[in-house]
Amino acid sequence: MKKYALVTGASKGIGKSIAWLLAQKGYNLLLVARSEAELNALSVAITSAHQVEVHFYATDLSNPGAAAAIAAWFTGLSVPLSILVNNAGYGQWGNFDELPLPGQMAMMRVNIDAVVELSHYFIPFLKLQQQAYILNVSSTTAYQAVPTMAIYAAAKVFVLSFSRALRYELKNTPVSVSCLCPGPTDTNFVHRAGMDAIAELAAKFNMTPDDVAAIGIAGMFANKAEIVPGFLNKLSSTAARHSPKRLIERITAGLYKQ
């Protein structure tokens, strides 16, 4: 039987690398991102390289109803689903009260609402398989509050907590839930978040999307609850969990200050 994986945020960065890795493993792909042109180019490249079936759906997950539209599109394809990767997400840099509220609410819809809605829509399909997986992409910011990225970090806390709770609820089903928590990664994240002023600093700690994706996929197939790629990221996340919160907030505020 053919196996299919649905990946959001698939046209760039970690999502794109995950799509390539799953195709290498023989998975047919259902790709979701905002840019139809980028999805089309990626689909052609992956199909040519790995002879797998690739379908794509272009939508902005910040739009209300986007997740329901994806679910309807999937139903129309009449294919099974073995993997759901909730990778779409982005950040905004600045003090909460100074950033426009509509933009922050749109970010929450992508980083939180879409993860919840897509999980709810697709768990029934995943349960039909002998073995299935959900990989939710969070961040090392899930382990501490981050001044000047208050909403983004809080959203990633939600994704991690939601993933762990969902993992427990589904423990007696075929669906394994994992949460990938990468640190700085060489993607478009810094530019989209408006953080170009500290791009040089971030670059010193960057991992490549391919490395993060490989570690994430390996951890997912190994049924790991939390996956933190990279020694420094593991160290910092452990320190954040066991150090006084005020100290960690002061440190992160210094790193992300405008």
mmCIF file of C-alpha atoms in Angstrom:
data_model
loop_
_atom_site.group_PDB
_atom_site.id
_atom_site.type_symbol
_atom_site.label_atom_id
_atom_site.label_comp_id
_atom_site.label_asym_id
_atom_site.label_seq_id
_atom_site.Cartn_x
_atom_site.Cartn_y
_atom_site.Cartn_z
ATOM 1 C CA MET A 1 0.000 0.000 0.000
ATOM 2 C CA LYS A 2 1.236 3.493 -0.820
ATOM 3 C CA LYS A 3 2.197 5.684 2.108
ATOM 4 C CA TYR A 4 1.461 9.405 2.158
ATOM 5 C CA ALA A 5 2.826 12.233 4.316
ATOM 6 C CA LEU A 6 1.294 15.694 4.641
ATOM 7 C CA VAL A 7 3.778 18.498 5.336
ATOM 8 C CA THR A 8 2.826 22.122 6.015
ATOM 9 C CA GLY A 9 5.254 24.964 5.480
ATOM 10 C CA ALA A 10 6.791 22.698 2.868
ATOM 11 C CA SER A 11 8.200 25.169 0.358
ATOM 12 C CA LYS A 12 11.135 26.444 2.441
ATOM 13 C CA GLY A 13 13.521 25.640 5.256
ATOM 14 C CA ILE A 14 12.934 22.680 7.540
ATOM 15 C CA GLY A 15 9.632 21.738 5.890
ATOM 16 C CA LYS A 16 11.250 21.527 2.476
ATOM 17 C CA SER A 17 14.063 19.376 3.856
ATOM 18 C CA ILE A 18 11.547 17.097 5.589
ATOM 19 C CA ALA A 19 9.660 16.692 2.304
ATOM 20 C CA TRP A 20 12.837 15.631 0.498
ATOM 21 C CA LEU A 21 13.780 13.174 3.242
ATOM 22 C CA LEU A 22 10.367 11.533 3.291
ATOM 23 C CA ALA A 23 10.407 11.246 -0.489
ATOM 24 C CA GLN A 24 13.797 9.520 -0.259
ATOM 25 C CA LYS A 25 12.154 7.025 2.090
ATOM 26 C CA GLY A 26 9.452 6.310 -0.479
ATOM 27 C CA TYR A 27 6.618 8.402 0.942
ATOM 28 C CA ASN A 28 4.227 10.089 -1.440
ATOM 29 C CA LEU A 29 3.774 13.709 -0.484
ATOM 30 C CA LEU A 30 0.951 16.135 0.202
ATOM 31 C CA LEU A 31 2.592 19.548 0.421
ATOM 32 C CA VAL A 32 1.057 22.735 1.821
ATOM 33 C CA ALA A 33 2.516 26.253 1.775
ATOM 34 C CA ARG A 34 1.596 29.770 0.702
ATOM 35 C CA SER A 35 3.382 29.944 -2.655
ATOM 36 C CA GLU A 36 1.874 27.896 -5.491
ATOM 37 C CA ALA A 37 4.912 28.572 -7.694
ATOM 38 C CA GLU A 38 7.356 27.304 -5.073
ATOM 39 C CA LEU A 39 5.224 24.241 -4.368
ATOM 40 C CA ASN A 40 4.983 23.436 -8.055
ATOM 41 C CA ALA A 41 8.760 23.729 -8.533
ATOM 42 C CA LEU A 42 9.415 21.562 -5.485
ATOM 43 C CA SER A 43 6.892 18.951 -6.618
ATOM 44 C CA VAL A 44 8.501 18.678 -10.052
ATOM 45 C CA ALA A 45 11.984 18.366 -8.546
ATOM 46 C CA ILE A 46 10.990 15.709 -5.996
ATOM 47 C CA THR A 47 8.971 13.682 -8.503
ATOM 48 C CA SER A 48 11.863 13.712 -10.937
ATOM 49 C CA ALA A 49 14.404 12.670 -8.314
ATOM 50 C CA HIS A 50 12.416 10.020 -6.436
ATOM 51 C CA GLN A 51 9.500 8.931 -8.627
ATOM 52 C CA VAL A 52 6.987 9.450 -5.837
ATOM 53 C CA GLU A 53 3.529 10.959 -6.137
ATOM 54 C CA VAL A 54 3.328 14.602 -5.065
ATOM 55 C CA HIS A 55 0.198 16.707 -4.605
ATOM 56 C CA PHE A 56 0.239 20.266 -3.328
ATOM 57 C CA TYR A 57 -2.205 22.833 -1.999
ATOM 58 C CA ALA A 58 -1.363 26.531 -1.785
ATOM 59 C CA THR A 59 -2.986 28.425 1.066
ATOM 60 C CA ASP A 60 -2.204 30.876 3.842
ATOM 61 C CA LEU A 61 -2.825 29.134 7.171
ATOM 62 C CA SER A 62 -3.483 32.480 8.846
ATOM 63 C CA ASN A 63 -6.768 32.657 6.940
ATOM 64 C CA PRO A 64 -9.779 31.328 8.871
ATOM 65 C CA GLY A 65 -11.026 28.150 7.251
ATOM 66 C CA ALA A 66 -7.666 27.261 5.666
ATOM 67 C CA ALA A 67 -7.293 24.053 7.677
ATOM 68 C CA ALA A 68 -10.826 22.947 6.808
ATOM 69 C CA ALA A 69 -10.076 23.594 3.135
ATOM 70 C CA ILE A 70 -6.937 21.441 3.358
ATOM 71 C CA ALA A 71 -8.959 18.644 4.957
ATOM 72 C CA ALA A 72 -11.552 18.866 2.181
ATOM 73 C CA TRP A 73 -8.796 18.792 -0.463
ATOM 74 C CA PHE A 74 -7.266 15.734 1.185
ATOM 75 C CA THR A 75 -10.615 13.925 1.336
ATOM 76 C CA GLY A 76 -11.062 14.532 -2.370
ATOM 77 C CA LEU A 77 -7.752 12.813 -3.118
ATOM 78 C CA SER A 78 -8.969 9.543 -1.542
ATOM 79 C CA VAL A 79 -5.513 8.494 -0.343
ATOM 80 C CA PRO A 80 -4.354 7.092 3.032
ATOM 81 C CA LEU A 81 -2.295 9.180 5.440
ATOM 82 C CA SER A 82 0.617 7.883 7.515
ATOM 83 C CA ILE A 83 2.400 11.074 8.583
ATOM 84 C CA LEU A 84 1.275 14.604 9.471
ATOM 85 C CA VAL A 85 4.027 17.207 9.854
ATOM 86 C CA ASN A 86 2.793 20.489 11.337
ATOM 87 C CA ASN A 87 5.772 22.631 10.385
ATOM 88 C CA ALA A 88 4.250 25.946 9.257
ATOM 89 C CA GLY A 89 5.083 28.838 11.570
ATOM 90 C CA TYR A 90 6.802 32.197 11.828
ATOM 91 C CA GLY A 91 7.754 34.856 14.349
ATOM 92 C CA GLN A 92 7.582 38.615 14.834
ATOM 93 C CA TRP A 93 10.219 40.628 16.663
ATOM 94 C CA GLY A 94 9.369 43.557 18.905
ATOM 95 C CA ASN A 95 7.639 44.541 22.119
ATOM 96 C CA PHE A 96 4.137 43.110 22.315
ATOM 97 C CA ASP A 97 2.394 46.469 22.824
ATOM 98 C CA GLU A 98 4.276 48.083 19.929
ATOM 99 C CA LEU A 99 3.580 45.447 17.274
ATOM 100 C CA PRO A 100 0.268 45.715 15.369
ATOM 101 C CA LEU A 101 -2.289 43.390 16.932
ATOM 102 C CA PRO A 102 -3.723 41.993 13.654
ATOM 103 C CA GLY A 103 -0.300 40.691 12.649
ATOM 104 C CA GLN A 104 0.200 39.015 16.000
ATOM 105 C CA MET A 105 -3.230 37.398 15.860
ATOM 106 C CA ALA A 106 -2.475 36.097 12.346
ATOM 107 C CA MET A 107 0.774 34.631 13.658
ATOM 108 C CA MET A 108 -1.116 32.862 16.438
ATOM 109 C CA ARG A 109 -3.529 31.372 13.904
ATOM 110 C CA VAL A 110 -0.609 29.820 12.002
ATOM 111 C CA ASN A 111 1.489 28.775 14.998
ATOM 112 C CA ILE A 112 -1.335 27.500 17.217
ATOM 113 C CA ASP A 113 -4.738 27.247 15.549
ATOM 114 C CA ALA A 114 -3.513 25.467 12.421
ATOM 115 C CA VAL A 115 -1.669 22.846 14.477
ATOM 116 C CA VAL A 116 -4.791 22.138 16.527
ATOM 117 C CA GLU A 117 -7.204 22.121 13.597
ATOM 118 C CA LEU A 118 -5.083 19.987 11.277
ATOM 119 C CA SER A 119 -4.384 17.499 14.065
ATOM 120 C CA HIS A 120 -8.094 17.204 14.786
ATOM 121 C CA TYR A 121 -9.015 16.784 11.134
ATOM 122 C CA PHE A 122 -6.334 14.192 10.361
ATOM 123 C CA ILE A 123 -6.055 12.009 13.477
ATOM 124 C CA PRO A 124 -9.062 9.895 12.361
ATOM 125 C CA PHE A 125 -7.257 9.143 9.075
ATOM 126 C CA LEU A 126 -3.958 8.416 10.846
ATOM 127 C CA LYS A 127 -5.694 5.976 13.181
ATOM 128 C CA LEU A 128 -6.636 3.828 10.186
ATOM 129 C CA GLN A 129 -2.967 2.884 9.628
ATOM 130 C CA GLN A 130 -0.995 0.142 11.363
ATOM 131 C CA GLN A 131 1.551 2.790 12.326
ATOM 132 C CA ALA A 132 1.266 6.542 11.894
ATOM 133 C CA TYR A 133 3.055 9.662 13.088
ATOM 134 C CA ILE A 134 2.473 13.299 13.935
ATOM 135 C CA LEU A 135 5.525 15.559 14.026
ATOM 136 C CA ASN A 136 4.798 19.020 15.413
ATOM 137 C CA VAL A 137 7.566 21.585 14.963
ATOM 138 C CA SER A 138 8.073 23.810 17.991
ATOM 139 C CA SER A 139 11.315 25.574 18.993
ATOM 140 C CA THR A 140 13.837 25.793 21.818
ATOM 141 C CA THR A 141 11.964 28.992 22.727
ATOM 142 C CA ALA A 142 9.328 26.602 24.129
ATOM 143 C CA TYR A 143 11.532 26.208 27.201
ATOM 144 C CA GLN A 144 11.508 29.857 28.307
ATOM 145 C CA ALA A 145 9.753 33.175 27.889
ATOM 146 C CA VAL A 146 11.420 35.410 25.307
ATOM 147 C CA PRO A 147 10.981 39.182 25.700
ATOM 148 C CA THR A 148 10.521 40.876 22.269
ATOM 149 C CA MET A 149 9.185 37.552 20.936
ATOM 150 C CA ALA A 150 6.514 37.066 23.578
ATOM 151 C CA ILE A 151 3.732 35.636 21.393
ATOM 152 C CA TYR A 152 6.002 33.445 19.275
ATOM 153 C CA ALA A 153 7.673 31.830 22.289
ATOM 154 C CA ALA A 154 4.342 31.372 24.068
ATOM 155 C CA ALA A 155 2.907 29.724 20.953
ATOM 156 C CA LYS A 156 5.815 27.283 20.878
ATOM 157 C CA VAL A 157 5.201 26.462 24.548
ATOM 158 C CA PHE A 158 1.650 25.601 23.513
ATOM 159 C CA VAL A 159 2.827 23.371 20.655
ATOM 160 C CA LEU A 160 5.157 21.428 22.962
ATOM 161 C CA SER A 161 2.581 21.017 25.730
ATOM 162 C CA PHE A 162 -0.164 20.119 23.258
ATOM 163 C CA SER A 163 2.096 17.535 21.602
ATOM 164 C CA ARG A 164 2.943 15.827 24.876
ATOM 165 C CA ALA A 165 -0.687 15.693 25.999
ATOM 166 C CA LEU A 166 -1.812 14.414 22.600
ATOM 167 C CA ARG A 167 0.948 11.796 22.674
ATOM 168 C CA TYR A 168 -0.408 10.461 25.967
ATOM 169 C CA GLU A 169 -4.003 10.461 24.774
ATOM 170 C CA LEU A 170 -3.031 8.482 21.668
ATOM 171 C CA LYS A 171 -0.613 6.071 23.339
ATOM 172 C CA ASN A 172 -2.923 3.086 22.812
ATOM 173 C CA THR A 173 -3.545 3.905 19.149
ATOM 174 C CA PRO A 174 -1.314 3.486 16.081
ATOM 175 C CA VAL A 175 -0.464 7.216 16.172
ATOM 176 C CA SER A 176 2.847 8.325 17.687
ATOM 177 C CA VAL A 177 3.226 12.056 18.421
ATOM 178 C CA SER A 178 6.612 13.777 18.540
ATOM 179 C CA CYS A 179 7.646 17.398 18.944
ATOM 180 C CA LEU A 180 10.722 18.800 17.185
ATOM 181 C CA CYS A 181 12.296 21.760 18.999
ATOM 182 C CA PRO A 182 15.059 23.249 16.850
ATOM 183 C CA GLY A 183 17.230 26.176 17.825
ATOM 184 C CA PRO A 184 18.595 28.748 15.356
ATOM 185 C CA THR A 185 18.372 27.326 11.849
ATOM 186 C CA ASP A 186 19.566 28.724 8.525
ATOM 187 C CA THR A 187 16.124 29.542 7.120
ATOM 188 C CA ASN A 188 14.128 32.654 6.219
ATOM 189 C CA PHE A 189 12.842 32.873 9.811
ATOM 190 C CA VAL A 190 15.095 35.755 10.928
ATOM 191 C CA HIS A 191 14.265 37.909 7.896
ATOM 192 C CA ARG A 192 10.507 37.283 8.072
ATOM 193 C CA ALA A 193 10.500 38.052 11.798
ATOM 194 C CA GLY A 194 12.166 41.413 11.108
ATOM 195 C CA MET A 195 15.306 40.392 12.999
ATOM 196 C CA ASP A 196 17.906 41.358 10.374
ATOM 197 C CA ALA A 197 19.700 43.482 12.983
ATOM 198 C CA ILE A 198 20.814 40.324 14.828
ATOM 199 C CA ALA A 199 21.097 38.054 11.791
ATOM 200 C CA GLU A 200 24.896 37.917 12.061
ATOM 201 C CA LEU A 201 24.694 36.805 15.698
ATOM 202 C CA ALA A 202 22.054 34.166 14.911
ATOM 203 C CA ALA A 203 24.144 32.812 12.054
ATOM 204 C CA LYS A 204 26.911 31.835 14.476
ATOM 205 C CA PHE A 205 24.612 29.272 16.081
ATOM 206 C CA ASN A 206 22.685 28.129 13.000
ATOM 207 C CA MET A 207 22.137 24.504 12.072
ATOM 208 C CA THR A 208 21.221 23.633 8.497
ATOM 209 C CA PRO A 209 17.600 22.768 7.668
ATOM 210 C CA ASP A 210 18.790 19.404 6.297
ATOM 211 C CA ASP A 211 20.480 18.487 9.589
ATOM 212 C CA VAL A 212 17.474 19.563 11.657
ATOM 213 C CA ALA A 213 15.087 17.669 9.382
ATOM 214 C CA ALA A 214 17.188 14.491 9.488
ATOM 215 C CA ILE A 215 17.326 14.543 13.279
ATOM 216 C CA GLY A 216 13.610 15.309 13.472
ATOM 217 C CA ILE A 217 12.564 12.503 11.139
ATOM 218 C CA ALA A 218 14.858 10.000 12.872
ATOM 219 C CA GLY A 219 13.403 10.990 16.243
ATOM 220 C CA MET A 220 9.859 10.737 14.926
ATOM 221 C CA PHE A 221 10.396 7.204 13.614
ATOM 222 C CA ALA A 222 12.058 6.327 16.947
ATOM 223 C CA ASN A 223 8.854 7.450 18.736
ATOM 224 C CA LYS A 224 10.630 10.156 20.734
ATOM 225 C CA ALA A 225 8.420 12.597 22.617
ATOM 226 C CA GLU A 226 10.747 15.609 22.318
ATOM 227 C CA ILE A 227 13.536 16.079 19.796
ATOM 228 C CA VAL A 228 16.080 18.864 20.355
ATOM 229 C CA PRO A 229 18.691 18.886 17.571
ATOM 230 C CA GLY A 230 22.264 19.899 18.374
ATOM 231 C CA PHE A 231 24.386 19.727 21.521
ATOM 232 C CA LEU A 232 24.209 23.465 22.278
ATOM 233 C CA ASN A 233 20.437 23.463 21.873
ATOM 234 C CA LYS A 234 20.104 20.477 24.208
ATOM 235 C CA LEU A 235 22.342 22.252 26.719
ATOM 236 C CA SER A 236 20.438 25.542 26.546
ATOM 237 C CA SER A 237 17.018 23.888 26.793
ATOM 238 C CA THR A 238 18.135 21.867 29.817
ATOM 239 C CA ALA A 239 19.577 24.978 31.451
ATOM 240 C CA ALA A 240 16.350 26.883 30.792
ATOM 241 C CA ARG A 241 14.288 24.195 32.509
ATOM 242 C CA HIS A 242 16.450 24.107 35.633
ATOM 243 C CA SER A 243 17.513 27.747 36.073
ATOM 244 C CA PRO A 244 15.566 30.567 37.741
ATOM 245 C CA LYS A 245 13.055 31.987 35.273
ATOM 246 C CA ARG A 246 14.060 35.590 35.947
ATOM 247 C CA LEU A 247 17.661 34.782 35.086
ATOM 248 C CA ILE A 248 16.729 33.048 31.831
ATOM 249 C CA GLU A 249 14.404 35.903 30.861
ATOM 250 C CA ARG A 250 17.202 38.412 31.470
ATOM 251 C CA ILE A 251 19.570 36.374 29.305
ATOM 252 C CA THR A 252 17.106 35.922 26.446
ATOM 253 C CA ALA A 253 16.127 39.599 26.611
ATOM 254 C CA GLY A 254 19.789 40.452 26.143
ATOM 255 C CA LEU A 255 20.156 38.118 23.177
ATOM 256 C CA TYR A 256 17.006 39.318 21.411
ATOM 257 C CA LYS A 257 17.085 42.998 22.372
ATOM 258 C CA GLN A 258 16.350 45.500 19.617
#
